[in-house]
Structure formats: C-alpha cells, structure tokens
PQR file of N, CA, C, O and H, with PARSE charges and radii, in Angstrom:
ATOM      1  N   MET A   1       5.056  26.330  -3.007 -0.4000 1.5000
ATOM      2  CA  MET A   1       4.690  25.538  -3.853 -0.0000 2.0000
ATOM      3  C   MET A   1       4.675  24.132  -3.693  0.5500 1.7000
ATOM      4  O   MET A   1       5.531  23.554  -3.024 -0.5500 1.4000
ATOM      5  N   ILE A   2       3.677  23.506  -4.316 -0.4000 1.5000
ATOM      6  CA  ILE A   2       3.656  21.861  -4.145 -0.0000 2.0000
ATOM      7  C   ILE A   2       4.221  21.272  -5.126  0.5500 1.7000
ATOM      8  O   ILE A   2       3.927  21.543  -6.290 -0.5500 1.4000
ATOM      9  H   ILE A   2       2.982  23.976  -4.860  0.4000 1.0000
ATOM     10  N   GLU A   3       5.188  20.306  -4.771 -0.4000 1.5000
ATOM     11  CA  GLU A   3       6.145  19.408  -5.567 -0.0000 2.0000
ATOM     12  C   GLU A   3       5.405  18.441  -6.164  0.5500 1.7000
ATOM     13  O   GLU A   3       4.867  17.591  -5.454 -0.5500 1.4000
ATOM     14  H   GLU A   3       5.428  20.086  -3.825  0.4000 1.0000
ATOM     15  N   VAL A   4       5.245  18.411  -7.703 -0.4000 1.5000
ATOM     16  CA  VAL A   4       4.338  17.456  -8.029 -0.0000 2.0000
ATOM     17  C   VAL A   4       5.652  16.459  -8.867  0.5500 1.7000
ATOM     18  O   VAL A   4       5.269  15.415  -9.394 -0.5500 1.4000
ATOM     19  H   VAL A   4       5.682  19.101  -8.280  0.4000 1.0000
ATOM     20  N   ALA A   5       6.633  16.693  -8.926 -0.4000 1.5000
ATOM     21  CA  ALA A   5       7.511  15.693  -9.588 -0.0000 2.0000
ATOM     22  C   ALA A   5       7.468  14.192  -9.008  0.5500 1.7000
ATOM     23  O   ALA A   5       7.509  13.139  -9.646 -0.5500 1.4000
ATOM     24  H   ALA A   5       6.945  17.541  -8.498  0.4000 1.0000
ATOM     25  N   ALA A   6       7.370  14.400  -7.558 -0.4000 1.5000
ATOM     26  CA  ALA A   6       7.732  12.933  -7.040 -0.0000 2.0000
ATOM     27  C   ALA A   6       6.123  12.018  -7.294  0.5500 1.7000
ATOM     28  O   ALA A   6       6.153  10.799  -7.465 -0.5500 1.4000
ATOM     29  H   ALA A   6       7.337  15.255  -7.040  0.4000 1.0000
ATOM     30  N   ILE A   7       5.149  12.586  -7.287 -0.4000 1.5000
ATOM     31  CA  ILE A   7       3.639  12.148  -7.729 -0.0000 2.0000
ATOM     32  C   ILE A   7       3.986  11.548  -9.170  0.5500 1.7000
ATOM     33  O   ILE A   7       3.653  10.369  -9.292 -0.5500 1.4000
ATOM     34  H   ILE A   7       5.125  13.576  -7.148  0.4000 1.0000
ATOM     35  N   PHE A   8       4.601  12.144 -10.299 -0.4000 1.5000
ATOM     36  CA  PHE A   8       4.776  11.785 -11.554 -0.0000 2.0000
ATOM     37  C   PHE A   8       5.603  10.446 -11.533  0.5500 1.7000
ATOM     38  O   PHE A   8       5.329   9.411 -12.141 -0.5500 1.4000
ATOM     39  H   PHE A   8       4.872  13.101 -10.200  0.4000 1.0000
ATOM     40  N   LYS A   9       6.823  10.721 -10.586 -0.4000 1.5000
ATOM     41  CA  LYS A   9       7.761   9.568 -10.604 -0.0000 2.0000
ATOM     42  C   LYS A   9       6.916   8.278 -10.320  0.5500 1.7000
ATOM     43  O   LYS A   9       6.844   7.300 -11.064 -0.5500 1.4000
ATOM     44  H   LYS A   9       7.045  11.562 -10.092  0.4000 1.0000
ATOM     45  N   ILE A  10       6.214   8.466  -8.971 -0.4000 1.5000
ATOM     46  CA  ILE A  10       5.687   7.258  -8.658 -0.0000 2.0000
ATOM     47  C   ILE A  10       4.544   6.784  -9.543  0.5500 1.7000
ATOM     48  O   ILE A  10       4.229   5.595  -9.501 -0.5500 1.4000
ATOM     49  H   ILE A  10       6.272   9.260  -8.366  0.4000 1.0000
ATOM     50  N   LEU A  11       3.960   7.556 -10.271 -0.4000 1.5000
ATOM     51  CA  LEU A  11       2.902   7.261 -11.562 -0.0000 2.0000
ATOM     52  C   LEU A  11       3.755   6.368 -12.610  0.5500 1.7000
ATOM     53  O   LEU A  11       3.458   5.302 -13.148 -0.5500 1.4000
ATOM     54  H   LEU A  11       4.216   8.522 -10.306  0.4000 1.0000
ATOM     55  N   GLY A  12       4.870   7.137 -12.711 -0.4000 1.5000
ATOM     56  CA  GLY A  12       5.551   6.230 -13.951 -0.0000 2.0000
ATOM     57  C   GLY A  12       6.214   4.937 -13.347  0.5500 1.7000
ATOM     58  O   GLY A  12       6.324   4.011 -14.150 -0.5500 1.4000
ATOM     59  H   GLY A  12       5.112   8.003 -12.273  0.4000 1.0000
ATOM     60  N   ILE A  13       6.582   4.759 -12.327 -0.4000 1.5000
ATOM     61  CA  ILE A  13       7.253   3.395 -11.624 -0.0000 2.0000
ATOM     62  C   ILE A  13       5.830   2.576 -11.897  0.5500 1.7000
ATOM     63  O   ILE A  13       5.841   1.540 -12.563 -0.5500 1.4000
ATOM     64  H   ILE A  13       6.493   5.511 -11.675  0.4000 1.0000
ATOM     65  N   GLY A  14       4.676   3.086 -11.364 -0.4000 1.5000
ATOM     66  CA  GLY A  14       3.544   2.208 -11.381 -0.0000 2.0000
ATOM     67  C   GLY A  14       3.080   1.792 -12.693  0.5500 1.7000
ATOM     68  O   GLY A  14       2.420   0.761 -12.823 -0.5500 1.4000
ATOM     69  H   GLY A  14       4.668   3.928 -10.823  0.4000 1.0000
ATOM     70  N   VAL A  15       3.350   2.444 -13.551 -0.4000 1.5000
ATOM     71  CA  VAL A  15       2.741   2.111 -14.965 -0.0000 2.0000
ATOM     72  C   VAL A  15       3.752   1.226 -15.631  0.5500 1.7000
ATOM     73  O   VAL A  15       3.354   0.155 -16.088 -0.5500 1.4000
ATOM     74  H   VAL A  15       3.887   3.281 -13.446  0.4000 1.0000
ATOM     75  N   VAL A  16       4.945   1.537 -15.732 -0.4000 1.5000
ATOM     76  CA  VAL A  16       5.897   0.641 -16.272 -0.0000 2.0000
ATOM     77  C   VAL A  16       5.876  -0.705 -15.289  0.5500 1.7000
ATOM     78  O   VAL A  16       5.918  -1.758 -15.925 -0.5500 1.4000
ATOM     79  H   VAL A  16       5.269   2.407 -15.361  0.4000 1.0000
ATOM     80  N   SER A  17       5.830  -0.811 -14.131 -0.4000 1.5000
ATOM     81  CA  SER A  17       5.804  -1.955 -13.244 -0.0000 2.0000
ATOM     82  C   SER A  17       4.672  -2.720 -13.677  0.5500 1.7000
ATOM     83  O   SER A  17       4.770  -3.947 -13.712 -0.5500 1.4000
ATOM     84  H   SER A  17       5.796   0.044 -13.614  0.4000 1.0000
ATOM     85  N   HIS A  18       3.481  -2.076 -14.051 -0.4000 1.5000
ATOM     86  CA  HIS A  18       1.971  -2.722 -14.572 -0.0000 2.0000
ATOM     87  C   HIS A  18       2.201  -3.440 -15.845  0.5500 1.7000
ATOM     88  O   HIS A  18       1.897  -4.619 -16.028 -0.5500 1.4000
ATOM     89  H   HIS A  18       3.402  -1.080 -14.022  0.4000 1.0000
ATOM     90  N   PHE A  19       2.816  -2.575 -16.806 -0.4000 1.5000
ATOM     91  CA  PHE A  19       3.023  -3.050 -18.151 -0.0000 2.0000
ATOM     92  C   PHE A  19       3.928  -4.379 -18.257  0.5500 1.7000
ATOM     93  O   PHE A  19       3.683  -5.455 -18.801 -0.5500 1.4000
ATOM     94  H   PHE A  19       3.063  -1.618 -16.657  0.4000 1.0000
ATOM     95  N   SER A  20       5.267  -3.846 -17.415 -0.4000 1.5000
ATOM     96  CA  SER A  20       6.198  -4.918 -17.467 -0.0000 2.0000
ATOM     97  C   SER A  20       5.539  -6.298 -17.060  0.5500 1.7000
ATOM     98  O   SER A  20       5.802  -7.323 -17.690 -0.5500 1.4000
ATOM     99  H   SER A  20       5.465  -2.972 -16.973  0.4000 1.0000
ATOM    100  N   SER A  21       4.673  -6.285 -15.982 -0.4000 1.5000
ATOM    101  CA  SER A  21       4.300  -7.479 -15.500 -0.0000 2.0000
ATOM    102  C   SER A  21       3.148  -8.143 -16.400  0.5500 1.7000
ATOM    103  O   SER A  21       2.885  -9.345 -16.387 -0.5500 1.4000
ATOM    104  H   SER A  21       4.459  -5.453 -15.471  0.4000 1.0000
ATOM    105  N   THR A  22       2.591  -7.310 -17.074 -0.4000 1.5000
ATOM    106  CA  THR A  22       1.474  -7.995 -17.867 -0.0000 2.0000
ATOM    107  C   THR A  22       2.266  -8.581 -18.993  0.5500 1.7000
ATOM    108  O   THR A  22       2.016  -9.757 -19.259 -0.5500 1.4000
ATOM    109  H   THR A  22       2.805  -6.333 -17.084  0.4000 1.0000
ATOM    110  N   VAL A  23       3.295  -7.887 -19.791 -0.4000 1.5000
ATOM    111  CA  VAL A  23       4.108  -8.659 -20.850 -0.0000 2.0000
ATOM    112  C   VAL A  23       4.640  -9.708 -20.346  0.5500 1.7000
ATOM    113  O   VAL A  23       4.371 -10.696 -21.030 -0.5500 1.4000
ATOM    114  H   VAL A  23       3.498  -6.932 -19.574  0.4000 1.0000
ATOM    115  N   LEU A  24       5.453  -9.995 -19.204 -0.4000 1.5000
ATOM    116  CA  LEU A  24       5.881 -11.133 -18.667 -0.0000 2.0000
ATOM    117  C   LEU A  24       4.974 -12.093 -18.484  0.5500 1.7000
ATOM    118  O   LEU A  24       5.260 -13.269 -18.708 -0.5500 1.4000
ATOM    119  H   LEU A  24       5.671  -9.192 -18.648  0.4000 1.0000
ATOM    120  N   GLU A  25       3.627 -11.671 -18.005 -0.4000 1.5000
ATOM    121  CA  GLU A  25       2.895 -12.786 -17.692 -0.0000 2.0000
ATOM    122  C   GLU A  25       2.122 -13.327 -19.040  0.5500 1.7000
ATOM    123  O   GLU A  25       1.702 -14.483 -19.076 -0.5500 1.4000
ATOM    124  H   GLU A  25       3.394 -10.715 -17.823  0.4000 1.0000
ATOM    125  N   ASN A  26       1.975 -12.503 -20.046 -0.4000 1.5000
ATOM    126  CA  ASN A  26       1.486 -12.889 -21.199 -0.0000 2.0000
ATOM    127  C   ASN A  26       2.544 -13.734 -22.082  0.5500 1.7000
ATOM    128  O   ASN A  26       2.175 -14.438 -23.022 -0.5500 1.4000
ATOM    129  H   ASN A  26       2.317 -11.563 -20.016  0.4000 1.0000
ATOM    130  N   MET A  27       3.790 -13.608 -21.721 -0.4000 1.5000
ATOM    131  CA  MET A  27       4.910 -14.386 -22.483 -0.0000 2.0000
ATOM    132  C   MET A  27       5.135 -15.611 -21.804  0.5500 1.7000
ATOM    133  O   MET A  27       5.878 -16.485 -22.249 -0.5500 1.4000
ATOM    134  H   MET A  27       4.090 -13.037 -20.957  0.4000 1.0000
ATOM    135  N   GLY A  28       4.347 -15.717 -20.456 -0.4000 1.5000
ATOM    136  CA  GLY A  28       4.642 -17.230 -19.958 -0.0000 2.0000
ATOM    137  C   GLY A  28       5.595 -17.072 -18.667  0.5500 1.7000
ATOM    138  O   GLY A  28       5.819 -18.035 -17.935 -0.5500 1.4000
ATOM    139  H   GLY A  28       3.743 -15.007 -20.095  0.4000 1.0000
ATOM    140  N   HIS A  29       6.121 -15.841 -18.445 -0.4000 1.5000
ATOM    141  CA  HIS A  29       7.053 -15.945 -17.269 -0.0000 2.0000
ATOM    142  C   HIS A  29       6.284 -15.639 -16.114  0.5500 1.7000
ATOM    143  O   HIS A  29       6.736 -14.692 -15.470 -0.5500 1.4000
ATOM    144  H   HIS A  29       5.939 -15.058 -19.041  0.4000 1.0000
ATOM    145  N   GLY A  30       5.241 -16.174 -15.658 -0.4000 1.5000
ATOM    146  CA  GLY A  30       4.317 -15.618 -14.630 -0.0000 2.0000
ATOM    147  C   GLY A  30       5.088 -15.523 -13.113  0.5500 1.7000
ATOM    148  O   GLY A  30       4.813 -14.763 -12.184 -0.5500 1.4000
ATOM    149  H   GLY A  30       4.874 -16.943 -16.181  0.4000 1.0000
ATOM    150  N   GLY A  31       6.112 -16.522 -13.188 -0.4000 1.5000
ATOM    151  CA  GLY A  31       6.893 -16.603 -11.810 -0.0000 2.0000
ATOM    152  C   GLY A  31       7.787 -15.203 -11.717  0.5500 1.7000
ATOM    153  O   GLY A  31       8.110 -14.767 -10.612 -0.5500 1.4000
ATOM    154  H   GLY A  31       6.336 -17.139 -13.943  0.4000 1.0000
ATOM    155  N   LYS A  32       8.105 -14.633 -12.751 -0.4000 1.5000
ATOM    156  CA  LYS A  32       8.976 -13.345 -12.710 -0.0000 2.0000
ATOM    157  C   LYS A  32       8.134 -12.200 -12.273  0.5500 1.7000
ATOM    158  O   LYS A  32       8.765 -11.258 -11.794 -0.5500 1.4000
ATOM    159  H   LYS A  32       7.843 -14.987 -13.648  0.4000 1.0000
ATOM    160  N   VAL A  33       6.933 -12.089 -12.333 -0.4000 1.5000
ATOM    161  CA  VAL A  33       6.316 -10.946 -12.218 -0.0000 2.0000
ATOM    162  C   VAL A  33       6.472 -10.560 -10.761  0.5500 1.7000
ATOM    163  O   VAL A  33       6.513  -9.372 -10.440 -0.5500 1.4000
ATOM    164  H   VAL A  33       6.420 -12.854 -12.722  0.4000 1.0000
ATOM    165  N   ILE A  34       6.549 -11.419  -9.983 -0.4000 1.5000
ATOM    166  CA  ILE A  34       6.703 -10.975  -8.439 -0.0000 2.0000
ATOM    167  C   ILE A  34       7.923 -10.081  -8.292  0.5500 1.7000
ATOM    168  O   ILE A  34       7.875  -9.116  -7.530 -0.5500 1.4000
ATOM    169  H   ILE A  34       6.516 -12.383 -10.244  0.4000 1.0000
ATOM    170  N   PHE A  35       9.045 -10.372  -9.013 -0.4000 1.5000
ATOM    171  CA  PHE A  35      10.127  -9.632  -8.972 -0.0000 2.0000
ATOM    172  C   PHE A  35       9.952  -8.278  -9.440  0.5500 1.7000
ATOM    173  O   PHE A  35      10.330  -7.331  -8.750 -0.5500 1.4000
ATOM    174  H   PHE A  35       9.084 -11.156  -9.632  0.4000 1.0000
ATOM    175  N   VAL A  36       9.439  -8.132 -10.494 -0.4000 1.5000
ATOM    176  CA  VAL A  36       8.852  -6.691 -11.018 -0.0000 2.0000
ATOM    177  C   VAL A  36       8.106  -6.008  -9.959  0.5500 1.7000
ATOM    178  O   VAL A  36       8.473  -4.881  -9.624 -0.5500 1.4000
ATOM    179  H   VAL A  36       9.132  -8.901 -11.055  0.4000 1.0000
ATOM    180  N   LYS A  37       7.047  -6.592  -9.365 -0.4000 1.5000
ATOM    181  CA  LYS A  37       6.294  -5.863  -8.598 -0.0000 2.0000
ATOM    182  C   LYS A  37       7.235  -5.550  -7.327  0.5500 1.7000
ATOM    183  O   LYS A  37       7.169  -4.410  -6.868 -0.5500 1.4000
ATOM    184  H   LYS A  37       6.749  -7.507  -9.638  0.4000 1.0000
ATOM    185  N   ILE A  38       8.035  -6.406  -6.774 -0.4000 1.5000
ATOM    186  CA  ILE A  38       8.744  -5.984  -5.679 -0.0000 2.0000
ATOM    187  C   ILE A  38       9.744  -4.868  -6.068  0.5500 1.7000
ATOM    188  O   ILE A  38       9.850  -3.916  -5.296 -0.5500 1.4000
ATOM    189  H   ILE A  38       8.088  -7.333  -7.146  0.4000 1.0000
ATOM    190  N   ALA A  39      10.477  -4.901  -7.183 -0.4000 1.5000
ATOM    191  CA  ALA A  39      11.239  -3.689  -7.629 -0.0000 2.0000
ATOM    192  C   ALA A  39      10.461  -2.341  -7.702  0.5500 1.7000
ATOM    193  O   ALA A  39      10.958  -1.270  -7.354 -0.5500 1.4000
ATOM    194  H   ALA A  39      10.391  -5.675  -7.811  0.4000 1.0000
ATOM    195  N   GLY A  40       9.219  -2.485  -8.175 -0.4000 1.5000
ATOM    196  CA  GLY A  40       8.446  -0.983  -8.315 -0.0000 2.0000
ATOM    197  C   GLY A  40       8.135  -0.440  -6.644  0.5500 1.7000
ATOM    198  O   GLY A  40       8.256   0.717  -6.241 -0.5500 1.4000
ATOM    199  H   GLY A  40       8.815  -3.354  -8.457  0.4000 1.0000
ATOM    200  N   TYR A  41       7.709  -1.637  -5.845 -0.4000 1.5000
ATOM    201  CA  TYR A  41       7.381  -1.271  -4.611 -0.0000 2.0000
ATOM    202  C   TYR A  41       8.770  -0.326  -3.907  0.5500 1.7000
ATOM    203  O   TYR A  41       8.707   0.754  -3.320 -0.5500 1.4000
ATOM    204  H   TYR A  41       7.611  -2.577  -6.172  0.4000 1.0000
ATOM    205  N   VAL A  42       9.879  -1.094  -4.184 -0.4000 1.5000
ATOM    206  CA  VAL A  42      11.081  -0.584  -3.673 -0.0000 2.0000
ATOM    207  C   VAL A  42      11.306   0.579  -4.248  0.5500 1.7000
ATOM    208  O   VAL A  42      11.606   1.514  -3.505 -0.5500 1.4000
ATOM    209  H   VAL A  42       9.930  -1.972  -4.661  0.4000 1.0000
ATOM    210  N   ALA A  43      11.235   0.769  -5.445 -0.4000 1.5000
ATOM    211  CA  ALA A  43      11.559   2.039  -6.182 -0.0000 2.0000
ATOM    212  C   ALA A  43      10.463   3.254  -5.569  0.5500 1.7000
ATOM    213  O   ALA A  43      10.893   4.369  -5.273 -0.5500 1.4000
ATOM    214  H   ALA A  43      10.991   0.009  -6.048  0.4000 1.0000
ATOM    215  N   CYS A  44       9.131   2.923  -5.432 -0.4000 1.5000
ATOM    216  CA  CYS A  44       8.315   3.872  -5.093 -0.0000 2.0000
ATOM    217  C   CYS A  44       8.354   4.042  -3.514  0.5500 1.7000
ATOM    218  O   CYS A  44       7.574   4.861  -3.028 -0.5500 1.4000
ATOM    219  H   CYS A  44       8.781   2.018  -5.673  0.4000 1.0000
ATOM    220  N   ALA A  45       9.146   3.379  -2.733 -0.4000 1.5000
ATOM    221  CA  ALA A  45       9.448   3.475  -1.407 -0.0000 2.0000
ATOM    222  C   ALA A  45      10.717   4.521  -1.142  0.5500 1.7000
ATOM    223  O   ALA A  45      10.962   5.322  -0.240 -0.5500 1.4000
ATOM    224  H   ALA A  45       9.780   2.714  -3.128  0.4000 1.0000
ATOM    225  N   TYR A  46      11.318   4.179  -2.207 -0.4000 1.5000
ATOM    226  CA  TYR A  46      12.710   5.298  -2.339 -0.0000 2.0000
ATOM    227  C   TYR A  46      12.173   6.649  -2.672  0.5500 1.7000
ATOM    228  O   TYR A  46      12.643   7.622  -2.083 -0.5500 1.4000
ATOM    229  H   TYR A  46      11.119   3.528  -2.940  0.4000 1.0000
ATOM    230  N   VAL A  47      11.233   6.798  -3.561 -0.4000 1.5000
ATOM    231  CA  VAL A  47      10.774   8.202  -4.001 -0.0000 2.0000
ATOM    232  C   VAL A  47      10.251   8.841  -2.787  0.5500 1.7000
ATOM    233  O   VAL A  47      10.498   9.973  -2.373 -0.5500 1.4000
ATOM    234  H   VAL A  47      10.852   6.007  -4.039  0.4000 1.0000
ATOM    235  N   SER A  48       9.378   7.808  -2.207 -0.4000 1.5000
ATOM    236  CA  SER A  48       8.479   8.380  -1.158 -0.0000 2.0000
ATOM    237  C   SER A  48       9.455   8.871   0.113  0.5500 1.7000
ATOM    238  O   SER A  48       9.190   9.817   0.855 -0.5500 1.4000
ATOM    239  H   SER A  48       9.177   6.888  -2.543  0.4000 1.0000
ATOM    240  N   PHE A  49      10.522   8.106   0.192 -0.4000 1.5000
ATOM    241  CA  PHE A  49      11.515   8.332   1.352 -0.0000 2.0000
ATOM    242  C   PHE A  49      12.376   9.692   1.114  0.5500 1.7000
ATOM    243  O   PHE A  49      12.727  10.461   2.009 -0.5500 1.4000
ATOM    244  H   PHE A  49      10.738   7.338  -0.410  0.4000 1.0000
ATOM    245  N   GLU A  50      12.570   9.792   0.104 -0.4000 1.5000
ATOM    246  CA  GLU A  50      13.464  10.811  -0.614 -0.0000 2.0000
ATOM    247  C   GLU A  50      12.464  12.086  -0.233  0.5500 1.7000
ATOM    248  O   GLU A  50      12.912  12.827   0.641 -0.5500 1.4000
ATOM    249  H   GLU A  50      12.284   9.168  -0.623  0.4000 1.0000
ATOM    250  N   VAL A  51      11.417  12.361  -0.677 -0.4000 1.5000
ATOM    251  CA  VAL A  51      10.412  13.383  -0.670 -0.0000 2.0000
ATOM    252  C   VAL A  51      10.026  13.623   1.176  0.5500 1.7000
ATOM    253  O   VAL A  51       9.928  14.702   1.761 -0.5500 1.4000
ATOM    254  H   VAL A  51      11.053  11.759  -1.387  0.4000 1.0000
ATOM    255  N   TRP A  52       9.896  12.480   1.651 -0.4000 1.5000
ATOM    256  CA  TRP A  52       9.685  12.632   3.404 -0.0000 2.0000
ATOM    257  C   TRP A  52      10.954  13.407   3.930  0.5500 1.7000
ATOM    258  O   TRP A  52      10.832  14.465   4.547 -0.5500 1.4000
ATOM    259  H   TRP A  52       9.976  11.604   1.176  0.4000 1.0000
ATOM    260  N   TRP A  53      12.237  12.807   3.644 -0.4000 1.5000
ATOM    261  CA  TRP A  53      13.465  13.391   3.974 -0.0000 2.0000
ATOM    262  C   TRP A  53      13.397  14.937   3.814  0.5500 1.7000
ATOM    263  O   TRP A  53      13.384  15.741   4.746 -0.5500 1.4000
ATOM    264  H   TRP A  53      12.336  11.947   3.143  0.4000 1.0000
ATOM    265  N   GLU A  54      13.357  15.214   2.539 -0.4000 1.5000
ATOM    266  CA  GLU A  54      13.237  16.660   1.982 -0.0000 2.0000
ATOM    267  C   GLU A  54      12.314  17.453   2.952  0.5500 1.7000
ATOM    268  O   GLU A  54      12.739  18.413   3.594 -0.5500 1.4000
ATOM    269  H   GLU A  54      13.367  14.561   1.782  0.4000 1.0000
ATOM    270  N   CYS A  55      11.034  17.007   3.026 -0.4000 1.5000
ATOM    271  CA  CYS A  55      10.028  17.668   3.897 -0.0000 2.0000
ATOM    272  C   CYS A  55      10.501  17.587   5.248  0.5500 1.7000
ATOM    273  O   CYS A  55      10.329  18.653   5.839 -0.5500 1.4000
ATOM    274  H   CYS A  55      10.689  16.227   2.504  0.4000 1.0000
ATOM    275  N   LEU A  56      10.998  16.758   5.890 -0.4000 1.5000
ATOM    276  CA  LEU A  56      11.574  17.116   7.349 -0.0000 2.0000
ATOM    277  C   LEU A  56      12.729  17.798   7.312  0.5500 1.7000
ATOM    278  O   LEU A  56      13.001  18.377   8.363 -0.5500 1.4000
ATOM    279  H   LEU A  56      11.138  15.892   5.410  0.4000 1.0000
ATOM    280  N   ARG A  57      13.569  17.920   6.340 -0.4000 1.5000
ATOM    281  CA  ARG A  57      14.715  18.981   6.227 -0.0000 2.0000
ATOM    282  C   ARG A  57      14.173  20.378   6.238  0.5500 1.7000
ATOM    283  O   ARG A  57      14.747  21.283   6.843 -0.5500 1.4000
ATOM    284  H   ARG A  57      13.347  17.449   5.486  0.4000 1.0000
ATOM    285  N   GLN A  58      13.173  20.530   5.631 -0.4000 1.5000
ATOM    286  CA  GLN A  58      12.441  21.946   5.160 -0.0000 2.0000
ATOM    287  C   GLN A  58      11.857  22.318   6.966  0.5500 1.7000
ATOM    288  O   GLN A  58      12.305  23.284   7.583 -0.5500 1.4000
ATOM    289  H   GLN A  58      12.706  19.795   5.139  0.4000 1.0000
ATOM    290  N   VAL A  59      11.079  21.591   7.415 -0.4000 1.5000
ATOM    291  CA  VAL A  59      10.321  21.835   8.726 -0.0000 2.0000
ATOM    292  C   VAL A  59      11.429  22.088   9.679  0.5500 1.7000
ATOM    293  O   VAL A  59      11.397  23.140  10.318 -0.5500 1.4000
ATOM    294  H   VAL A  59      10.715  20.806   6.914  0.4000 1.0000
ATOM    295  N   ALA A  60      12.541  21.135   9.878 -0.4000 1.5000
ATOM    296  CA  ALA A  60      13.579  21.575  10.690 -0.0000 2.0000
ATOM    297  C   ALA A  60      14.254  22.745  10.495  0.5500 1.7000
ATOM    298  O   ALA A  60      14.727  23.305  11.484 -0.5500 1.4000
ATOM    299  H   ALA A  60      12.567  20.280   9.359  0.4000 1.0000
ATOM    300  N   HIS A  61      14.419  23.320   9.185 -0.4000 1.5000
ATOM    301  CA  HIS A  61      15.138  24.485   8.679 -0.0000 2.0000
ATOM    302  C   HIS A  61      14.352  25.692   9.153  0.5500 1.7000
ATOM    303  O   HIS A  61      14.888  26.737   9.523 -0.5500 1.4000
ATOM    304  H   HIS A  61      14.035  22.865   8.381  0.4000 1.0000
ATOM    305  N   THR A  62      12.902  25.454   9.113 -0.4000 1.5000
ATOM    306  CA  THR A  62      12.017  26.608   9.446 -0.0000 2.0000
ATOM    307  C   THR A  62      11.925  26.824  11.270  0.5500 1.7000
ATOM    308  O   THR A  62      11.347  27.774  11.798 -0.5500 1.4000
ATOM    309  H   THR A  62      12.467  24.605   8.812  0.4000 1.0000
ATOM    310  N   PHE A  63      12.569  25.810  11.957 -0.4000 1.5000
ATOM    311  CA  PHE A  63      12.662  26.004  13.359 -0.0000 2.0000
ATOM    312  C   PHE A  63      14.056  26.084  13.686  0.5500 1.7000
ATOM    313  O   PHE A  63      14.460  25.868  14.829 -0.5500 1.4000
ATOM    314  H   PHE A  63      13.039  25.039  11.528  0.4000 1.0000
ATOM    315  N   GLY A  64      14.776  26.372  12.769 -0.4000 1.5000
ATOM    316  CA  GLY A  64      16.430  26.643  12.989 -0.0000 2.0000
ATOM    317  C   GLY A  64      17.281  25.499  13.118  0.5500 1.7000
ATOM    318  O   GLY A  64      18.482  25.725  13.267 -0.5500 1.4000
ATOM    319  H   GLY A  64      14.448  26.548  11.841  0.4000 1.0000
ATOM    320  N   VAL A  65      16.886  24.317  13.089 -0.4000 1.5000
ATOM    321  CA  VAL A  65      17.615  22.939  13.279 -0.0000 2.0000
ATOM    322  C   VAL A  65      18.128  22.734  11.933  0.5500 1.7000
ATOM    323  O   VAL A  65      17.416  22.986  10.960 -0.5500 1.4000
ATOM    324  H   VAL A  65      15.910  24.134  12.968  0.4000 1.0000
ATOM    325  N   HIS A  66      19.485  22.231  11.792 -0.4000 1.5000
ATOM    326  CA  HIS A  66      20.012  21.820  10.460 -0.0000 2.0000
ATOM    327  C   HIS A  66      20.054  20.335  10.652  0.5500 1.7000
ATOM    328  O   HIS A  66      20.653  19.834  11.603 -0.5500 1.4000
ATOM    329  H   HIS A  66      20.063  22.027  12.582  0.4000 1.0000
ATOM    330  N   VAL A  67      19.341  19.546   9.638 -0.4000 1.5000
ATOM    331  CA  VAL A  67      19.452  18.026   9.866 -0.0000 2.0000
ATOM    332  C   VAL A  67      20.426  17.746   8.427  0.5500 1.7000
ATOM    333  O   VAL A  67      20.800  16.608   8.147 -0.5500 1.4000
ATOM    334  H   VAL A  67      18.854  19.954   8.866  0.4000 1.0000
TER
END
C-alpha cells in the first residue's frame, strides 16, 4: 500500500510556509521571510528522512537484516 501521509505532511508544511512568508512580507518584515523558508525546508527534510528511513528498514527486513 502506498503511504500518502508523508506527501500530505510536506504539502501542509509548504502551504503554511508560503502563506506565512507572504503575510510577513506584506506586514513589512521581509527580512524574516528567509527564516520561515529555512524552517519549512528543514521540516520537509525531516519528514523525507523519516520516510526514507522507514523504507530502508522495510527493505532490510525483507532481506532478513534488522536495522
């Protein structure tokens, strides 16, 4: 079965990051937008790493290796 929860997590992070940066920029805090973007990228990287690690564990379990 295809796991789609991670895709929705990343989409949610992207949408919130985009709207937050737009609101900050419109309020006149354009210098703080980069911090929101960095936090969004780090959060997406964490979700991606979590999914990658689970995939690696499943593949290793298929071959009889316990990671």
